[in-house]
Coordinates of C-alpha atoms in Angstrom, one line a residue:
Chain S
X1024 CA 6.4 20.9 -10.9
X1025 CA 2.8 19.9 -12.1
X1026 CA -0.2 19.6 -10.0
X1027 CA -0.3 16.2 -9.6
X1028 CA 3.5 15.3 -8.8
X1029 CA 3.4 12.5 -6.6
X1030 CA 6.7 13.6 -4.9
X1031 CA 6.1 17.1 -3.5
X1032 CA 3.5 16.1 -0.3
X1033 CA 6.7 13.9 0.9
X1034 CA 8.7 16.6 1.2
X1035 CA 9.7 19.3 3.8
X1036 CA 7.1 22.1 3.8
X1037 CA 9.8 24.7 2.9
X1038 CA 11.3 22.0 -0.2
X1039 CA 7.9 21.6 -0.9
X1040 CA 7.4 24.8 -1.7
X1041 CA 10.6 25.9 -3.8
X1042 CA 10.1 22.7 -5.8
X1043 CA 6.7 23.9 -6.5
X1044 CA 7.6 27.3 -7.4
X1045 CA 10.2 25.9 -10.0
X1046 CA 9.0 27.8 -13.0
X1047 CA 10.4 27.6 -16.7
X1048 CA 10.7 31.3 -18.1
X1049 CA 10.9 30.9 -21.7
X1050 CA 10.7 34.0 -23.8
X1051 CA 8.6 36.1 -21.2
X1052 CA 6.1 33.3 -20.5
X1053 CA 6.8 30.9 -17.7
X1054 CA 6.0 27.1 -17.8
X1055 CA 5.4 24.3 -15.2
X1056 CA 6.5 21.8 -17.4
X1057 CA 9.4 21.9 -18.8
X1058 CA 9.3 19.1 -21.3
X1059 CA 8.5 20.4 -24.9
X1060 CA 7.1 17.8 -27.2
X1061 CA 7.3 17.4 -31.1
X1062 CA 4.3 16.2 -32.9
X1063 CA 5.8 14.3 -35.8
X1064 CA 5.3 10.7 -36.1
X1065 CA 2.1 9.6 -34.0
X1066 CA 0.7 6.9 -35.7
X1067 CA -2.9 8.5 -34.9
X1068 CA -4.5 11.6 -33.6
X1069 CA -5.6 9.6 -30.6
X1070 CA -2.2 8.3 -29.8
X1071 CA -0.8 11.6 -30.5
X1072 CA -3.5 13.0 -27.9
X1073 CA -3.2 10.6 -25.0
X1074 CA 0.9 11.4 -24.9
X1075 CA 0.5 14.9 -25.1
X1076 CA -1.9 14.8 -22.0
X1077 CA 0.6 12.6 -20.2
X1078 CA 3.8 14.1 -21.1
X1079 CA 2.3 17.2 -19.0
X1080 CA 3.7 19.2 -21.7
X1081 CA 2.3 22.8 -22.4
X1082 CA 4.3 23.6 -25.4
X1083 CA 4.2 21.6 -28.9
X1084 CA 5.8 22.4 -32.0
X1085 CA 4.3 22.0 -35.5
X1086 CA 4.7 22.7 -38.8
X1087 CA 3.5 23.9 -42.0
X1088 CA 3.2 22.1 -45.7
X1089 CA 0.9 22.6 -48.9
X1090 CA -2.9 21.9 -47.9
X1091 CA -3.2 18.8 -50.0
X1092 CA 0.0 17.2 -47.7
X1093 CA -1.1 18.4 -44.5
X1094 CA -2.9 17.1 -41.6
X1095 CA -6.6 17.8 -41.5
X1096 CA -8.2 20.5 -39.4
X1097 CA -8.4 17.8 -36.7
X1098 CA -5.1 18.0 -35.3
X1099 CA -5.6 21.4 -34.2
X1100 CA -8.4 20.0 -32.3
X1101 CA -6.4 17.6 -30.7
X1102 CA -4.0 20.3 -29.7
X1103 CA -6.3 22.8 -28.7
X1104 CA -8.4 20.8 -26.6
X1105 CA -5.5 19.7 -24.6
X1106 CA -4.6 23.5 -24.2
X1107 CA -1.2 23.5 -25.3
X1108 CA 1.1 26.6 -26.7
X1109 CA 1.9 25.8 -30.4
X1110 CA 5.3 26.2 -31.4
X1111 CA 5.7 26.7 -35.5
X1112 CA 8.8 24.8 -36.7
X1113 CA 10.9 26.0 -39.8
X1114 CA 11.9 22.0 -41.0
X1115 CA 12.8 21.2 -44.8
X1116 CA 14.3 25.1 -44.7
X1117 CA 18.0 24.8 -45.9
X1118 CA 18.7 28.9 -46.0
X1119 CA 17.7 32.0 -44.4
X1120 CA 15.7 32.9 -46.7
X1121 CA 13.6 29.9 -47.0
X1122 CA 13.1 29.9 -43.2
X1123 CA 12.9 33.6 -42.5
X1124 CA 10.1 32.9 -44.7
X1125 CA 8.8 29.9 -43.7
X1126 CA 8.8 32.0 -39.7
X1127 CA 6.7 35.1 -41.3
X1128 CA 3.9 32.1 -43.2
X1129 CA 3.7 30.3 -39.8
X1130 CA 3.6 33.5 -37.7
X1131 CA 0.3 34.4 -39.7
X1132 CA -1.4 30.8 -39.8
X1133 CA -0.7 30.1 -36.2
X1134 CA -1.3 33.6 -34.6
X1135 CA 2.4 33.7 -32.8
X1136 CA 5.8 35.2 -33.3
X1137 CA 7.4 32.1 -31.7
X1138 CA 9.4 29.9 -33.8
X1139 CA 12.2 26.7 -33.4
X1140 CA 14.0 28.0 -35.9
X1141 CA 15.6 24.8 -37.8
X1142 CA 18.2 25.7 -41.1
X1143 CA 19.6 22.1 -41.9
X1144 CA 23.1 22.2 -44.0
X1145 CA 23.2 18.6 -44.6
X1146 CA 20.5 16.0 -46.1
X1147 CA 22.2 13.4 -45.1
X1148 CA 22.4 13.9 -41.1
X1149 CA 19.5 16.6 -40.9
X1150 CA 22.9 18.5 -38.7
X1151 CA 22.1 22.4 -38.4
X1152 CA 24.1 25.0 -40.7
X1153 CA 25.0 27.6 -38.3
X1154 CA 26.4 30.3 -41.0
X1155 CA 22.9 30.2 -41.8
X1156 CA 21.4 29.8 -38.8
X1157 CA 22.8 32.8 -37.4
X1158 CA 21.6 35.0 -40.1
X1159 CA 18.4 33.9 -39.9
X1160 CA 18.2 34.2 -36.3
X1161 CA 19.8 37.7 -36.7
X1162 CA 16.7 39.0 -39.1
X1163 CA 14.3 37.1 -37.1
X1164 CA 15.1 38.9 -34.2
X1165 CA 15.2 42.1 -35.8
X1166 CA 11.3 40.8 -37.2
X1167 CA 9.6 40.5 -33.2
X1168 CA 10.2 37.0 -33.0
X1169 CA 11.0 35.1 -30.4
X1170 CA 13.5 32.7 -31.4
X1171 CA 14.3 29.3 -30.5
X1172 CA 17.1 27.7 -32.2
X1173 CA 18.2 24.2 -33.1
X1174 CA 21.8 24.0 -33.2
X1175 CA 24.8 21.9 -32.6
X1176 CA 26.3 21.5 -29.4
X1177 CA 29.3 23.8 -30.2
X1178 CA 29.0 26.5 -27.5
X1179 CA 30.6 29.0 -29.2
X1180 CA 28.2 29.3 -31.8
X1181 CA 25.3 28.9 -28.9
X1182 CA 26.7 31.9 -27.5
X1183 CA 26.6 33.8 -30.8
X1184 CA 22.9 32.8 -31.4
X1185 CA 22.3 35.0 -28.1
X1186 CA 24.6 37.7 -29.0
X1187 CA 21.8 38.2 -31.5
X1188 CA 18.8 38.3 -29.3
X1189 CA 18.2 34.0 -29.4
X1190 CA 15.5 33.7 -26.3
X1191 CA 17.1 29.9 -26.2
X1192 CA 19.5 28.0 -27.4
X1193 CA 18.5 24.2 -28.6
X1194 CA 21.8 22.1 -29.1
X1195 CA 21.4 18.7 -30.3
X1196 CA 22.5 15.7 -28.3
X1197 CA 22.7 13.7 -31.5
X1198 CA 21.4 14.0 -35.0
X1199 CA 17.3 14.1 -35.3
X1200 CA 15.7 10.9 -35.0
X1201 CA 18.4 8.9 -34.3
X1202 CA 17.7 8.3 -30.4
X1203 CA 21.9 7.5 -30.0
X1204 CA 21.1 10.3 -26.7
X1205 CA 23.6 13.2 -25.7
X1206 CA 27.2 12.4 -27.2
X1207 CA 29.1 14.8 -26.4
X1208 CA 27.9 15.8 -23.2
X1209 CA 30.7 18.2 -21.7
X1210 CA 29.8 20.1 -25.0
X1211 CA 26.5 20.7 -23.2
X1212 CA 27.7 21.3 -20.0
X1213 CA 30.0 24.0 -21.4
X1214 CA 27.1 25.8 -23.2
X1215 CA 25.0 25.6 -20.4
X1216 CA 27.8 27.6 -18.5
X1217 CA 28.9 29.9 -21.3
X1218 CA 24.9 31.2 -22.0
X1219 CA 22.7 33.6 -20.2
X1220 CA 19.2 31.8 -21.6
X1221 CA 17.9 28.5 -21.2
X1222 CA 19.3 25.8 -22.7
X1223 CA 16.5 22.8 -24.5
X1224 CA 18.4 19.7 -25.7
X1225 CA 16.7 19.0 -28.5
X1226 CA 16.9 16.2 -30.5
X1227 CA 19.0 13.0 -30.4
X1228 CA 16.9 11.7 -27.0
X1229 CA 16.2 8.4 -27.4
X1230 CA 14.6 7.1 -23.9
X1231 CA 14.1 8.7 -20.3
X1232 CA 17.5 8.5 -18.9
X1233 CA 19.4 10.8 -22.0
X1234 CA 15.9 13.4 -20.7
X1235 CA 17.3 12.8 -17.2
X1236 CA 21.1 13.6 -18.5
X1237 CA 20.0 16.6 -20.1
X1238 CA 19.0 18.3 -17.0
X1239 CA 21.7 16.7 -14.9
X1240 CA 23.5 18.9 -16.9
X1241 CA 21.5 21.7 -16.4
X1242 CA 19.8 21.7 -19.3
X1243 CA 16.3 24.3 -18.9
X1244 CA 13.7 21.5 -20.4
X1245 CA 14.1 19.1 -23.1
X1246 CA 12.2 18.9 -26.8
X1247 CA 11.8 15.7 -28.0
X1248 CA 9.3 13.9 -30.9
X1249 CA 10.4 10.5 -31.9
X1250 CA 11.0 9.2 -28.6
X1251 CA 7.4 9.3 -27.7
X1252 CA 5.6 9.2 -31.0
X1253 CA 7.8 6.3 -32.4
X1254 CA 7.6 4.2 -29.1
X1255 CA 6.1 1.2 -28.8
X1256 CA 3.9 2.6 -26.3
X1257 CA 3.5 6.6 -27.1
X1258 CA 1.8 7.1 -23.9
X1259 CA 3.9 5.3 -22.0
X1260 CA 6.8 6.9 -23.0
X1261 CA 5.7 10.2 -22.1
X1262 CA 5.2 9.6 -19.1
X1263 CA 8.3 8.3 -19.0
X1264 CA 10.0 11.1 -20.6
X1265 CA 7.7 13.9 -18.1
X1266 CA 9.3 11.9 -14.7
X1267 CA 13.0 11.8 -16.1
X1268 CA 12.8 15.6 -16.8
X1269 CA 11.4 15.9 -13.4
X1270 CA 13.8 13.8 -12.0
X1271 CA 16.8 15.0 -13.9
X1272 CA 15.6 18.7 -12.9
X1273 CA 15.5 17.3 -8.8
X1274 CA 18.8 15.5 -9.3
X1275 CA 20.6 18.6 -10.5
X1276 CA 19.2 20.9 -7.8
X1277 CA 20.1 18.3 -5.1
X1278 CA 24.0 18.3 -6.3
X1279 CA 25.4 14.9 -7.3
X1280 CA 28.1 13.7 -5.4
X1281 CA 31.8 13.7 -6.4
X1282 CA 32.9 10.6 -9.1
X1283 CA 35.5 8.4 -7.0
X1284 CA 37.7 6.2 -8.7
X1285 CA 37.0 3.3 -6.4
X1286 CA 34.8 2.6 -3.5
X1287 CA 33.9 4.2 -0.5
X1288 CA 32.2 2.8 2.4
X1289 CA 28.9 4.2 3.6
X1290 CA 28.6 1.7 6.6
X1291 CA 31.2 2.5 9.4
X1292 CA 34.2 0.4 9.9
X1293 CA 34.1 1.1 14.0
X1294 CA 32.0 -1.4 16.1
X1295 CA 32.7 -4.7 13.4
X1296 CA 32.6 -7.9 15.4
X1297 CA 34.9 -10.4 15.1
X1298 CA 33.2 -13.5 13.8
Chain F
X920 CA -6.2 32.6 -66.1
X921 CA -3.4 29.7 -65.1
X922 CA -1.7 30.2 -62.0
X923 CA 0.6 27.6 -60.2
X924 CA -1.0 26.6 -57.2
X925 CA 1.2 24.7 -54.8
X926 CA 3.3 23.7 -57.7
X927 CA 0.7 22.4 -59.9
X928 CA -0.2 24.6 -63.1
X929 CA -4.0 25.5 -62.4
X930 CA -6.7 27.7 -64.2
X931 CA -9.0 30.2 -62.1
X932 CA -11.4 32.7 -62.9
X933 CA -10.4 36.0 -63.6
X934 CA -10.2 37.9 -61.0
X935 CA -9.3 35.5 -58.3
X936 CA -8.6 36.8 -55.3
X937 CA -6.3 35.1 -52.6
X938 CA -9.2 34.9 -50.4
X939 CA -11.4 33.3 -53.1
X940 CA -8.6 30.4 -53.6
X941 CA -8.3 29.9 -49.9
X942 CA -11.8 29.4 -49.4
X943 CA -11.5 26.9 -52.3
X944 CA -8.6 25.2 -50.9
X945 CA -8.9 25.3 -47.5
X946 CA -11.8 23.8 -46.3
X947 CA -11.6 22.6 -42.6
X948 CA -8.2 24.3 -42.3
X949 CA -8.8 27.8 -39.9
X950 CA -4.9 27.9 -39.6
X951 CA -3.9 28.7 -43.2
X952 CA -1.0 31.2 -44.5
X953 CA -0.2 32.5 -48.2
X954 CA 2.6 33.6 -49.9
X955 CA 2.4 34.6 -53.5
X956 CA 5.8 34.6 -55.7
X957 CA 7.5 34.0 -52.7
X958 CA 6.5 37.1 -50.3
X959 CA 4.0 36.5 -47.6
X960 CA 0.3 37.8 -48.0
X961 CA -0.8 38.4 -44.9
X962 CA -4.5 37.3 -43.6
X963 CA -5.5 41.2 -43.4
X964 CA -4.7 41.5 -47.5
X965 CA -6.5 38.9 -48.5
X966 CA -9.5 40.2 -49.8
X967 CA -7.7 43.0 -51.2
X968 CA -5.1 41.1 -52.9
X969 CA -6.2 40.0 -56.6
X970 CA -3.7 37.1 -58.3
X971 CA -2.3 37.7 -61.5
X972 CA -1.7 35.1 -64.3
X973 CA 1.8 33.3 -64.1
X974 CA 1.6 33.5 -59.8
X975 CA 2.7 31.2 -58.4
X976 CA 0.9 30.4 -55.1
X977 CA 1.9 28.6 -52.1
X978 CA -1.4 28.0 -49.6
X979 CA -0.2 26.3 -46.3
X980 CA -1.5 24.9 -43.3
X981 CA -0.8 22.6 -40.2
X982 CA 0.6 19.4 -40.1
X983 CA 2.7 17.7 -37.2
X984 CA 6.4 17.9 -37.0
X985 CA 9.1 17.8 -34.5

């Protein structure tokens, strides 16, 4: 929970304070938030800045490119005045190689052994090749990283990135940018069940109720980019997104109630007049 | 001496170290990493580390992604 949730003071004393000591262990750090945003696609650094601050976020990923393409120094101002953890991204890398590589360059520029590891197998869909994945994960791990993952939403292979020391696993909900939300959502459930580390749905979120979904089921945070940067209203939708995290986090806790096939009454039958 | 410098065939003096290109190129950027011929040259080596001709540089810094 953040500082200024609106929600805790309402609650119970004893609630109050288990929902506020609700941290996110991540790799040996722990987070309030759990909502990790993706920088890509803010139409400005001003925009980019006023949804950062509102999506409460406290870890952002970024990337790295040739000088001449990439931003100016003053994204990193942005970023560092709002305090954030940077989390170097491995995007465009199709093999190991490229992103075991790509991990070691962005370990030295940004000063951190963190990394969302991304190996994409197909152009086309941006979908995750997991033969490659793995390996990469594998000689990452073996390197002092910590690794974070993007993968499908097949468990199995979720479980094999932690064999191999994964800190998280990162299934999609649907392919990047797409905003269709969590398809397959049993396949998420499942993973959740089958792995020992937390689980980020990442990618495929397209507005606050799929960030609610996630952690209703039982989903560890959510990473997102699109969502908020391509909104109409950035900031907005952050905030947006920061609630339904919060919200799908509370609901999950709370237990949902059983799915009926039809109705049951909540008003009792016993005392109805005749009229 | 030609090297190629994020792709694009370029002459520099020789010696040219990869600390003297990054200070050429990077200007603004406190957040850059090299790798020549593909292997990564950590910030440490960069004084130390002169460029031969035919190299083929890549010098990298931040820019948003998701």
């Amino acid at each position: 929970m953040t500082t200024t949730d609106p929600l805790t003071p309402t609650l119970a004393p004893a609630l109050a304070r288990e929902e506020a000591a609700d941290p996110f262990s991540l790799g040996g750090e722990t987070f309030t938030s759990r909502l990790l945003l993706g920088t890509g696609g803010a139409p400005s650094l001003e925009v980019l800045e006023r949804a950062v601050r509102a999506s409460g976020t406290q870890l952002v990923t970024v990337a790295l490119r040739r000088v001449e393409a990439s931003s100016s120094g003053a994204m990193m101002e942005v970023l560092d005045r709002c305090g954030v953890r940077l989390l170097p991204n491995t995007a465009g890398c199709s093999t190991a190689r490229e992103a075991v590589r790509t991990a070691q360059l962005a370990r030295e520029a940004f000063d951190t052994s963190w990394v969302k590891l991304e190996v994409i197998g197909d152009e086309h869909t941006l979908l995750p090749d997991p033969i490659e994945l793995l390996d990469a994960a594998e000689q990452l791990v073996a390197d002092g990283f910590t690794v974070l993952p993007y993968t499908g939403d097949d468990p199995v292979v979720g479980r094999r990135l932690t064999d191999v020391g994964c800190a998280a696993v990162m299934p999609l909900g649907a392919p990047i940018g797409s905003g269709l939300g969590i398809r397959n959502p049993h396949a998420i459930a499942l993973l959740r069940e089958m792995v020992d580390v937390p689980v980020i749905l990442d990618a495929g979120i397209g507005t606050a109720s799929d960030a609610a979904l996630a952690m209703e089921l039982g989903c560890d945070g959510v990473l997102l980019a699109s969502a908020v940067t391509l909104a109409r209203e950035p900031e907005r939708m952050a905030l947006a997104m920061r609630q339904a995290v919060e919200a799908g986090r509370l609901a999950r806790g709370a237990g949902r109630i059983p799915r009926r096939f039809s109705a049951a009454a909540s008003t009792p039958m016993q005392g109805l007049p005749e009229l | 001496m030609q090297l190629t410098v994020n792709g694009v065939p370029t002459d520099v003096p020789d010696p040219t170290t990869v600390a003297a290109l990054v200070a050429e190129r990077t200007e603004g950027h406190r957040r850059v990493a090299v790798a020549v011929n593909g292997g990564v040259v950590p910030r440490s080596s960069w004084e130390a580390t002169a460029l031969a001709a035919g190299d083929a540089v890549e010098v990298l810094a931040p820019t948003a992604g998701g």
